[in-house]
Coordinates of C-alpha atoms in Angstrom, one line a residue:
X1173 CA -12.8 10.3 -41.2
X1174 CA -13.8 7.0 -42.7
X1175 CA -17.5 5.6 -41.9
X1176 CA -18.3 2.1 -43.2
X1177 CA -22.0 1.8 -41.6
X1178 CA -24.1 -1.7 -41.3
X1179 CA -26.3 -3.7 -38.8
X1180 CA -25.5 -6.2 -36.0
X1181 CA -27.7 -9.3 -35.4
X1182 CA -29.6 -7.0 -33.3
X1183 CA -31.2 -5.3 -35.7
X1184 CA -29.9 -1.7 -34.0
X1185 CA -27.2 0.4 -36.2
X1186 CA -23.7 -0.4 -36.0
X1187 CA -20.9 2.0 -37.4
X1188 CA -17.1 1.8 -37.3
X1189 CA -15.0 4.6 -37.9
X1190 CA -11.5 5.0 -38.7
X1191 CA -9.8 8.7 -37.1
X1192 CA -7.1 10.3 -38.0
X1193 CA -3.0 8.6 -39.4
X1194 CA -3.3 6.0 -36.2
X1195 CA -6.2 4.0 -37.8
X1196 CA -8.5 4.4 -34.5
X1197 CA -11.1 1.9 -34.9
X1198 CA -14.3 2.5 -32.7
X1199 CA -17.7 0.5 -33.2
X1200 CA -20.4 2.4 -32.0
X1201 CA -23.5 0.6 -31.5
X1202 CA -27.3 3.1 -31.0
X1203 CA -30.0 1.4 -29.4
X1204 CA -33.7 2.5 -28.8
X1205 CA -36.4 1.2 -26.5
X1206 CA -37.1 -1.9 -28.7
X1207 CA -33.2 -3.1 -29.3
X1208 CA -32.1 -1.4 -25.9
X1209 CA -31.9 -5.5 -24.2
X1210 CA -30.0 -7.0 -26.9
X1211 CA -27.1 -4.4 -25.0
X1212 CA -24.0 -6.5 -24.0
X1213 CA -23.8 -3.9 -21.0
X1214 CA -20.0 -3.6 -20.2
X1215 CA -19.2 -5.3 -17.0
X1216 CA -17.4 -2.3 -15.7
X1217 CA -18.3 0.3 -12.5
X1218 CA -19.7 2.8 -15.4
X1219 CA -21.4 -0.2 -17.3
X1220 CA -22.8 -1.4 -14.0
X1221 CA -23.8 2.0 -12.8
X1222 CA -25.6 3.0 -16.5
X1223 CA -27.6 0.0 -16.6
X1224 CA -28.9 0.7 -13.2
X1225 CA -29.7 4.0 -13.9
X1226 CA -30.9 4.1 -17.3
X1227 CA -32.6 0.7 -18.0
X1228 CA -35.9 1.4 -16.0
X1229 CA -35.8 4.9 -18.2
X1230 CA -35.5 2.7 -21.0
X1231 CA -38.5 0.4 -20.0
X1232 CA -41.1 3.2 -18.6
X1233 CA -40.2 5.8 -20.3
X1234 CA -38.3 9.5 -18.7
X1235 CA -41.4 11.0 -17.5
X1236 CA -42.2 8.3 -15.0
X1237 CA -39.0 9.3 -13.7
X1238 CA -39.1 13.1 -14.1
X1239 CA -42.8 14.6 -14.7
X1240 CA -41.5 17.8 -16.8
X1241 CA -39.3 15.5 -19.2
X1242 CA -41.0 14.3 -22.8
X1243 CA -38.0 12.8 -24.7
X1244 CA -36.6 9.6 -26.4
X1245 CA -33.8 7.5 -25.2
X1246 CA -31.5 6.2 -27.1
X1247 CA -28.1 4.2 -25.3
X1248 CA -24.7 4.6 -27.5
X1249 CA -22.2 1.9 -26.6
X1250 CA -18.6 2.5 -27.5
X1251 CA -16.1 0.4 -26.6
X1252 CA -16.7 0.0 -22.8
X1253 CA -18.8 3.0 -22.4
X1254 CA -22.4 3.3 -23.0
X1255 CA -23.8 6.7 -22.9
X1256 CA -27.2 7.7 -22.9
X1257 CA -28.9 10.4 -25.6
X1258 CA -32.2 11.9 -25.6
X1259 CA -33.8 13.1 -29.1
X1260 CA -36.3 15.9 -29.2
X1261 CA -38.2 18.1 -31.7
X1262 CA -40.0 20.9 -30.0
X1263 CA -41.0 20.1 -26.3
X1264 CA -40.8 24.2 -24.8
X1265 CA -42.2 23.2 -21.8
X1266 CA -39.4 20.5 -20.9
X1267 CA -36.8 20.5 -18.1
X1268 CA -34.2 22.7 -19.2
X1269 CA -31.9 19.2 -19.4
X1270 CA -33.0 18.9 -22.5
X1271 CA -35.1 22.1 -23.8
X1272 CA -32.5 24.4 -25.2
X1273 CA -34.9 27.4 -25.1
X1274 CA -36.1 26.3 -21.3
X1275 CA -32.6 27.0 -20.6
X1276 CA -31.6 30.3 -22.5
X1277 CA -34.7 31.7 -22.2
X1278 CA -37.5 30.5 -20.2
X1279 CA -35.0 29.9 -17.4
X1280 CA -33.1 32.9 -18.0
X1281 CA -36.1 35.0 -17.6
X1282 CA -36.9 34.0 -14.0
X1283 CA -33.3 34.3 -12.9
X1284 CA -33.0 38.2 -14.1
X1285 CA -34.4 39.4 -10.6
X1286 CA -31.0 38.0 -9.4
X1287 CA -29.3 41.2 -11.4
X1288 CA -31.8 43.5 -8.8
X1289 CA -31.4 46.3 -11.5
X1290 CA -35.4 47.0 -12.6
X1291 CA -35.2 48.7 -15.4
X1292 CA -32.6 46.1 -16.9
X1293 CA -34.4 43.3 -16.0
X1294 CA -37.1 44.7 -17.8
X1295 CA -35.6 45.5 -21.1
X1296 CA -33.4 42.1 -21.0
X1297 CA -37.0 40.3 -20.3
X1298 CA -38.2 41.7 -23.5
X1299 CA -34.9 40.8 -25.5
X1300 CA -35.2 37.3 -24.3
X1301 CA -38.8 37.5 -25.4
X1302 CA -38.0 38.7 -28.7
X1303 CA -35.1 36.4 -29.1
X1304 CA -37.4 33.3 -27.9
X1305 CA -39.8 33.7 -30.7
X1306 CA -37.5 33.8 -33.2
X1307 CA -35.8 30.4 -31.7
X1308 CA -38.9 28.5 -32.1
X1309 CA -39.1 29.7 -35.5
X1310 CA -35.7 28.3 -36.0
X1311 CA -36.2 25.0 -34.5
X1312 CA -33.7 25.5 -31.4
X1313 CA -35.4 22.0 -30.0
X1314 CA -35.2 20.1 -32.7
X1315 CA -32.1 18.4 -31.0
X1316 CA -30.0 15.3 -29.6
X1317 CA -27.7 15.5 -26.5
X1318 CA -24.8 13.0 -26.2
X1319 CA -24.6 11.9 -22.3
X1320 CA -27.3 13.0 -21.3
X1321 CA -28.5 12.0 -17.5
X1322 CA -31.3 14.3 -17.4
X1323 CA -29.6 16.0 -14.5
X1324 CA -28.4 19.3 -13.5
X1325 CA -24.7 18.3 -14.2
X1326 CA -23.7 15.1 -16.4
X1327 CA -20.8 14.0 -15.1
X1328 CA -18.6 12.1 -17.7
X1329 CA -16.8 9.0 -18.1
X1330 CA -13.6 8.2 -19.2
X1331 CA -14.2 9.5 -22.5
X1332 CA -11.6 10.6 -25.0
X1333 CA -11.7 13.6 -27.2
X1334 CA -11.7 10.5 -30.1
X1335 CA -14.1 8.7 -28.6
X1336 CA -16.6 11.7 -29.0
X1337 CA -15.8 13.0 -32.2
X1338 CA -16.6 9.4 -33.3
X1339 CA -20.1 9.8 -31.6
X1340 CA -20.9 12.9 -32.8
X1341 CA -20.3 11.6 -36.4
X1342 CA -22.6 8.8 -35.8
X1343 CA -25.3 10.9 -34.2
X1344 CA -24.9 13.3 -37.3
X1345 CA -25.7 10.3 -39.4
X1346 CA -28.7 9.1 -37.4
X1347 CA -30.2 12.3 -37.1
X1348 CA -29.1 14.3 -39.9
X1349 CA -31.5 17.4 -39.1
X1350 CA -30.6 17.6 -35.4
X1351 CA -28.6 20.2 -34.1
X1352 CA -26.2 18.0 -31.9
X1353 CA -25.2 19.0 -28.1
X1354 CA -22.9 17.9 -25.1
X1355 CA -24.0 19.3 -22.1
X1356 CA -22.0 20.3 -18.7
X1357 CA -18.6 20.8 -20.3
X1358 CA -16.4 22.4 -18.6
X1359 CA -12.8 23.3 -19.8
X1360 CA -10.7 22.8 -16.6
X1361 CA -12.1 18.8 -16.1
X1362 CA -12.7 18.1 -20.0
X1363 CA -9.5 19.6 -21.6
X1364 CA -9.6 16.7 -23.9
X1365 CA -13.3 16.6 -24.9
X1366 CA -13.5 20.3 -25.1
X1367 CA -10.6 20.6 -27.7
X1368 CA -11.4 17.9 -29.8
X1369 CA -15.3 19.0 -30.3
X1370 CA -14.1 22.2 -31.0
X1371 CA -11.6 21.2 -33.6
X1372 CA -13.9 19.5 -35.6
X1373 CA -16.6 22.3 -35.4
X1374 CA -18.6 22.1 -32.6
X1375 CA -19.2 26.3 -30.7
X1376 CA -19.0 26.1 -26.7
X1377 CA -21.8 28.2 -25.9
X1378 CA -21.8 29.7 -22.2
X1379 CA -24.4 27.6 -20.0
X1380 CA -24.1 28.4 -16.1
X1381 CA -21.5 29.9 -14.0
X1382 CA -20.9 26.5 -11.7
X1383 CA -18.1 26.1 -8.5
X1384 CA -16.1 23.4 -8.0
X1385 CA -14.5 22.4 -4.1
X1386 CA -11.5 20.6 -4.2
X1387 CA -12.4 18.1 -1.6
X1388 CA -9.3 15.9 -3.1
X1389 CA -7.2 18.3 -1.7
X1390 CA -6.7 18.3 2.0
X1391 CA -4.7 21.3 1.8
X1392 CA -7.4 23.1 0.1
X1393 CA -9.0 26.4 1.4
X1394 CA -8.0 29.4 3.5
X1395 CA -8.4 29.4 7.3
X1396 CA -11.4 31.4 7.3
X1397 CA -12.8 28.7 4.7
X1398 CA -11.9 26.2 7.2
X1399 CA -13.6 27.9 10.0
X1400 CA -16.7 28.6 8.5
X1401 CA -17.5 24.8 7.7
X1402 CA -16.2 23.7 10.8
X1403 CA -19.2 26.4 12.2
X1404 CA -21.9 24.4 9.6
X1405 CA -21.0 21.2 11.0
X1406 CA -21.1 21.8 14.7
X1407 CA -25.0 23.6 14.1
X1408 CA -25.9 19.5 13.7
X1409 CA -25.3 18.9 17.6
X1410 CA -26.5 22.7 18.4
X1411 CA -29.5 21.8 17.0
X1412 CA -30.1 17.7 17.4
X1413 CA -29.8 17.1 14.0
X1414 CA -28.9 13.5 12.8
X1415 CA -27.1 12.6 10.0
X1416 CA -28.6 9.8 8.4
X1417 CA -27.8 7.6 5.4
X1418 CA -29.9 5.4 3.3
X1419 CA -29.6 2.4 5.0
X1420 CA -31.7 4.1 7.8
X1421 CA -34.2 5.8 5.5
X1422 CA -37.8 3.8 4.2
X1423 CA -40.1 3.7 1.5
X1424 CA -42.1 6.1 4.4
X1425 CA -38.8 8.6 3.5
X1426 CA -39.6 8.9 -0.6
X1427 CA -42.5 11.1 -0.6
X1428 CA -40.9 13.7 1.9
X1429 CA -37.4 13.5 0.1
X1430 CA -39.5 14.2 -2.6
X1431 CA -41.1 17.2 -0.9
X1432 CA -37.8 18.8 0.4
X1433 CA -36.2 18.5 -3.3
X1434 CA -39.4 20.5 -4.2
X1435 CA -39.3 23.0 -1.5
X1436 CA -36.0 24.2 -2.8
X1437 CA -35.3 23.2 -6.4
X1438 CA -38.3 23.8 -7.8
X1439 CA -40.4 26.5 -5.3
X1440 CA -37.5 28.8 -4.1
X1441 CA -35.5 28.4 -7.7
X1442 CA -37.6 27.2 -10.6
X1443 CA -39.8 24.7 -11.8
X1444 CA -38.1 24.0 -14.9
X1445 CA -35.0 22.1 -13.1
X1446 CA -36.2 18.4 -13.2
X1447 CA -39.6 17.7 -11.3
X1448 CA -38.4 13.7 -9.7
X1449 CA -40.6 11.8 -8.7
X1450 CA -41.2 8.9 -5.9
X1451 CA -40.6 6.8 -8.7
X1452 CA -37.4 8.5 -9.3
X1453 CA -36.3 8.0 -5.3
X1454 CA -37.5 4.8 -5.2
X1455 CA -35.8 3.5 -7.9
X1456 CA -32.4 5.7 -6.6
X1457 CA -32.8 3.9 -2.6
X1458 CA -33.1 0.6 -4.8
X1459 CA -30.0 0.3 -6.9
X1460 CA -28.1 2.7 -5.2
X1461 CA -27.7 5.2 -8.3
X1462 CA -27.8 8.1 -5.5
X1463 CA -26.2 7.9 -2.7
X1464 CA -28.2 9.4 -0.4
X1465 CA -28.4 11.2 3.2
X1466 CA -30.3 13.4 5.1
X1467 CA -30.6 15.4 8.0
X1468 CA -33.1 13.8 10.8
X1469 CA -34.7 15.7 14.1
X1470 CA -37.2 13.6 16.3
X1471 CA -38.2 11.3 13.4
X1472 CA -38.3 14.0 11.1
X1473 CA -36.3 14.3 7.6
X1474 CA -35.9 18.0 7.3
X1475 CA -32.8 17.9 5.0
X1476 CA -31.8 15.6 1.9
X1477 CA -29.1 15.3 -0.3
X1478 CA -28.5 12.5 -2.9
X1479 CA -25.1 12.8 -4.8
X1480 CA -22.9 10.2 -7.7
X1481 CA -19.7 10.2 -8.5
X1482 CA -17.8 9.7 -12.0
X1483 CA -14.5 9.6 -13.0
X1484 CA -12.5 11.4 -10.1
X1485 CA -15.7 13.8 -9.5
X1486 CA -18.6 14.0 -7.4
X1487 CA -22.0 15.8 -8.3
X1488 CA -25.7 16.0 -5.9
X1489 CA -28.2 16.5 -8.7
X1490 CA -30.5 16.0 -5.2
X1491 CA -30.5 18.5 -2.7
X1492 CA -33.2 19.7 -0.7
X1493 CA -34.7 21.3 2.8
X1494 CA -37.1 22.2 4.6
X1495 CA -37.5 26.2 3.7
X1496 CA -40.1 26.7 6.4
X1497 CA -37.8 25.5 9.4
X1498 CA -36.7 29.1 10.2
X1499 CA -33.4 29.8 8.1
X1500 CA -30.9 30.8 11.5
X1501 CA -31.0 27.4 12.1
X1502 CA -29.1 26.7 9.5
X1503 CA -30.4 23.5 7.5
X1504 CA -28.6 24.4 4.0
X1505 CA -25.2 25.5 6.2
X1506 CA -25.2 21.9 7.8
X1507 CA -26.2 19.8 4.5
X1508 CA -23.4 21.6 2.4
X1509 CA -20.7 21.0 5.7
X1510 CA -21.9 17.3 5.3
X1511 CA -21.9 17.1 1.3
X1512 CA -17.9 18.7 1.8
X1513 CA -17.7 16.0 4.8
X1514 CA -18.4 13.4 2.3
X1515 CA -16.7 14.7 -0.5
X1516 CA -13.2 14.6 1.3
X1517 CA -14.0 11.1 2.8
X1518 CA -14.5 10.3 -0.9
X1519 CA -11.2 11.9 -2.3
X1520 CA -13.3 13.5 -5.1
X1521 CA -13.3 16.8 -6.8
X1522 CA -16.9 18.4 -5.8
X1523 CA -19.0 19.9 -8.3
X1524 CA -21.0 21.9 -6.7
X1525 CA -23.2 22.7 -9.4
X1526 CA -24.9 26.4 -10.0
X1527 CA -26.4 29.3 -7.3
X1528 CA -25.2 30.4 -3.5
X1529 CA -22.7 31.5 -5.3
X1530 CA -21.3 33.9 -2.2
X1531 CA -21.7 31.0 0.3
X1532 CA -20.0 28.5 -2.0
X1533 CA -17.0 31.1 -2.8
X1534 CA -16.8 31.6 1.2
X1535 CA -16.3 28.4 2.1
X1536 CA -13.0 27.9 -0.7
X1537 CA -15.1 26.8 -4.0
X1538 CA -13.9 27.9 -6.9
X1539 CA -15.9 29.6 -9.8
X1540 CA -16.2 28.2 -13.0
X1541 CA -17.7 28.3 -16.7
X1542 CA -20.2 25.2 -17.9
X1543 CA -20.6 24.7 -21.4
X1544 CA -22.3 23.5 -24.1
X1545 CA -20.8 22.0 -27.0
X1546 CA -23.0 22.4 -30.5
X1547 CA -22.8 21.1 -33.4
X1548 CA -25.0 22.9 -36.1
X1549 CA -22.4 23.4 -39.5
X1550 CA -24.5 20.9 -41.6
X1551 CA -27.8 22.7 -41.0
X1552 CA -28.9 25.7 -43.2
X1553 CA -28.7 29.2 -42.0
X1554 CA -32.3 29.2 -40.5
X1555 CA -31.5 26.7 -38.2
X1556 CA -28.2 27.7 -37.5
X1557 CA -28.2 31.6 -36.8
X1558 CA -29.8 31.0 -33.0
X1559 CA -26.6 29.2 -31.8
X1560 CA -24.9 31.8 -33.5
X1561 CA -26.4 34.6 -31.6
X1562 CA -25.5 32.7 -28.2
X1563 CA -22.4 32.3 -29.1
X1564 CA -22.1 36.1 -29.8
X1565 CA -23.9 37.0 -26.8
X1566 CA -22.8 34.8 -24.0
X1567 CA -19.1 34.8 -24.6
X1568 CA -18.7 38.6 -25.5
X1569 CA -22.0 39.9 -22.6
X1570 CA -22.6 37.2 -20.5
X1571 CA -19.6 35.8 -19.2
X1572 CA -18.4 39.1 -18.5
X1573 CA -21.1 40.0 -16.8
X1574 CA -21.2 37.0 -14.5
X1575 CA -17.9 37.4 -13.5
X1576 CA -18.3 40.9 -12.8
X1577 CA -21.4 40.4 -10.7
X1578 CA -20.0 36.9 -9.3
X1579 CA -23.3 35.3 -9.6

């Protein structure tokens, strides 16, 4: 790989690379918060969709947006893609979106009482303990991620295995002591991206068992599948439920969506997920960035969802309930048989993201592995031996062990 590396009028980097025999030129552009509006924003879906989305990040700043995020932004453009990155050094007490040891072991810790085994919770608690410290010894936050939304699942674009090799060279440039990561890969819908980053070096480290509906399908699912969501759906008129979309929801709606989001994401599963705020909402009701819906009794929003789509696939980073509305009347049953509903009005594959994992496999999703892709070769060995040991441990320990307990 050829680099030839200058600036554009701009004043923000601009790098062409030539890949491979077929001379594949790609000019990659990086701005930051100061050069971020000298962006020609592609006038494309994706390139309308991004600047909605990440231009008021850009301006104010993640945290306004999500109160457990501390990061910079930076916006890539290549060719007609732009593609956000977030640059950190330490941070533990980030959303695991972009705090590698929130996610392998802060996170991890809380989610043991799923194994209901005791005495191996207790001895894997003081592993990940063990292993933690010597992470933050070795730097493990002291990294970039490439398209990174800040959400649960970072859907992609249209990007080409090329397209991200060429990236990662860049970033490797621009941040030369950076371990470098691509988050929410998964090897069944990014068989391009997830060869090419690991042909030119990058591990795929185990992140989350996720499921995946194929609401593009109408074939798709057994009978019983069928029958149980047909059940959900019906609990809507059993129980006088509305379902709502955001043309009938208000600003008076934000700081209860914001409350049901918390009630389950954050109280029943963990507070490192990303904390949204009415800032967040507002600005997603405004542009349109989620689309969202809800379920509504009497005046009452007991149920939200908010979901995107990308490429062919469809993704609810926002999902939430009321979790003292007694659980036999079924609010998560009747917002999942909507999300589906939508999903197959949509024609999209639905990601359907981590946990339920029984209820999801009932009702015909299929289970699948998330990774991350990390690049660490140019790093010394004391930077590099705590991706190493992930490697090691998740592919050979954890994996295995997810599957065989189906979580």
């Amino acid at each position: 790989m050829k680099n030839k590396a200058g600036n554009d009028r701009s004043g923000c980097d601009v790098h062409t690379y030539e890949v491979g025999n077929d001379n594949y030129i790609e000019r990659v552009r990086l701005y930051d918060q100061h050069s971020f509006k000298d962006m020609d924003w592609p006038d494309t879906e994706d390139g309308e969709y991004a600047r909605a989305y990440l231009e008021p990040m850009m301006q104010q700043g993640a945290e306004s947006f999500m109160s457990n995020v501390e990061t910079t932004m930076l916006l890539a453009r290549i060719d007609d893609l732009v593609i956000p990155l977030t640059v950190n050094d330490a941070e533990y007490d980030n959303a695991y979106v972009c705090s590698p040891y929130t996610h392998y072991v802060s996170y991890a810790k809380q989610e043991l009482s799923m194994l209901e085994k005791p005495v191996l919770e207790k001895g894997l608690s003081a592993l990940l303990s063990l292993i933690g410290w010597g992470m933050k010894r070795s730097q493990i936050n002291k990294v970039v991620h490439v398209n990174n939304w800040l959400l649960s699942t970072n859907l992609y674009p249209a990007m080409s295995g090329e397209q991200a090799e060429c990236l990662l060279a860049v970033v490797q440039e621009r941040y030369p002591e950076h371990v470098i990561v691509f988050r929410s890969l998964c090897s069944g819908l990014h068989p391009d991206l997830t060869a090419r980053l690991t042909e030119v070096g990058c591990r795929l480290i185990p992140s989350r068992q996720i499921y995946l509906y194929q609401a593009n399908d109408p074939n798709f699912g057994n009978s019983k599948s069928r029958w149980l969501l047909k059940r959900d759906y019906e609990l809507l008129a059993k129980h006088e439920y509305e379902f709502v979309s955001e043309v009938e929801m208000t600003d008076a709606d934000i700081p209860r969506i914001v409350e049901l989001y918390k009630r389950l994401y954050l109280e029943k599963y963990s507070y490192h997920n990303p904390q949204f705020t009415e800032r967040f909402i507002a600005a997603a009701m405004a542009s349109g960035t989620l689309r969202l819906y809800g379920l509504r009794k009497e005046g009452r929003l007991d149920a939200v969802m908010g979901y995107f789509c990308r490429n062919g696939i469809m993704t609810t980073p926002l999902f939430g309930y009321d979790t003292a509305v007694s659980q036999s009347v079924g609010l998560y049953r009747m917002l999942s048989a909507c999300l589906i509903k939508q999903a197959r009005k949509n024609g999209h594959l639905l990601h359907e993201s981590a946990g339920a994992a029984q209820f999801k496999r009932n009702r015909g999703a299929v289970a699948d592995f998330e990774y991350s892709a990390v690049y660490e070769r140019h790093l010394p060995w004391g930077r590099r031996w705590c991706w190493m040991l992930l490697d090691r441990l998740l592919n050979r320990i954890g994996v295995p062990l997810m599957r065989r307990m189906k979580l």
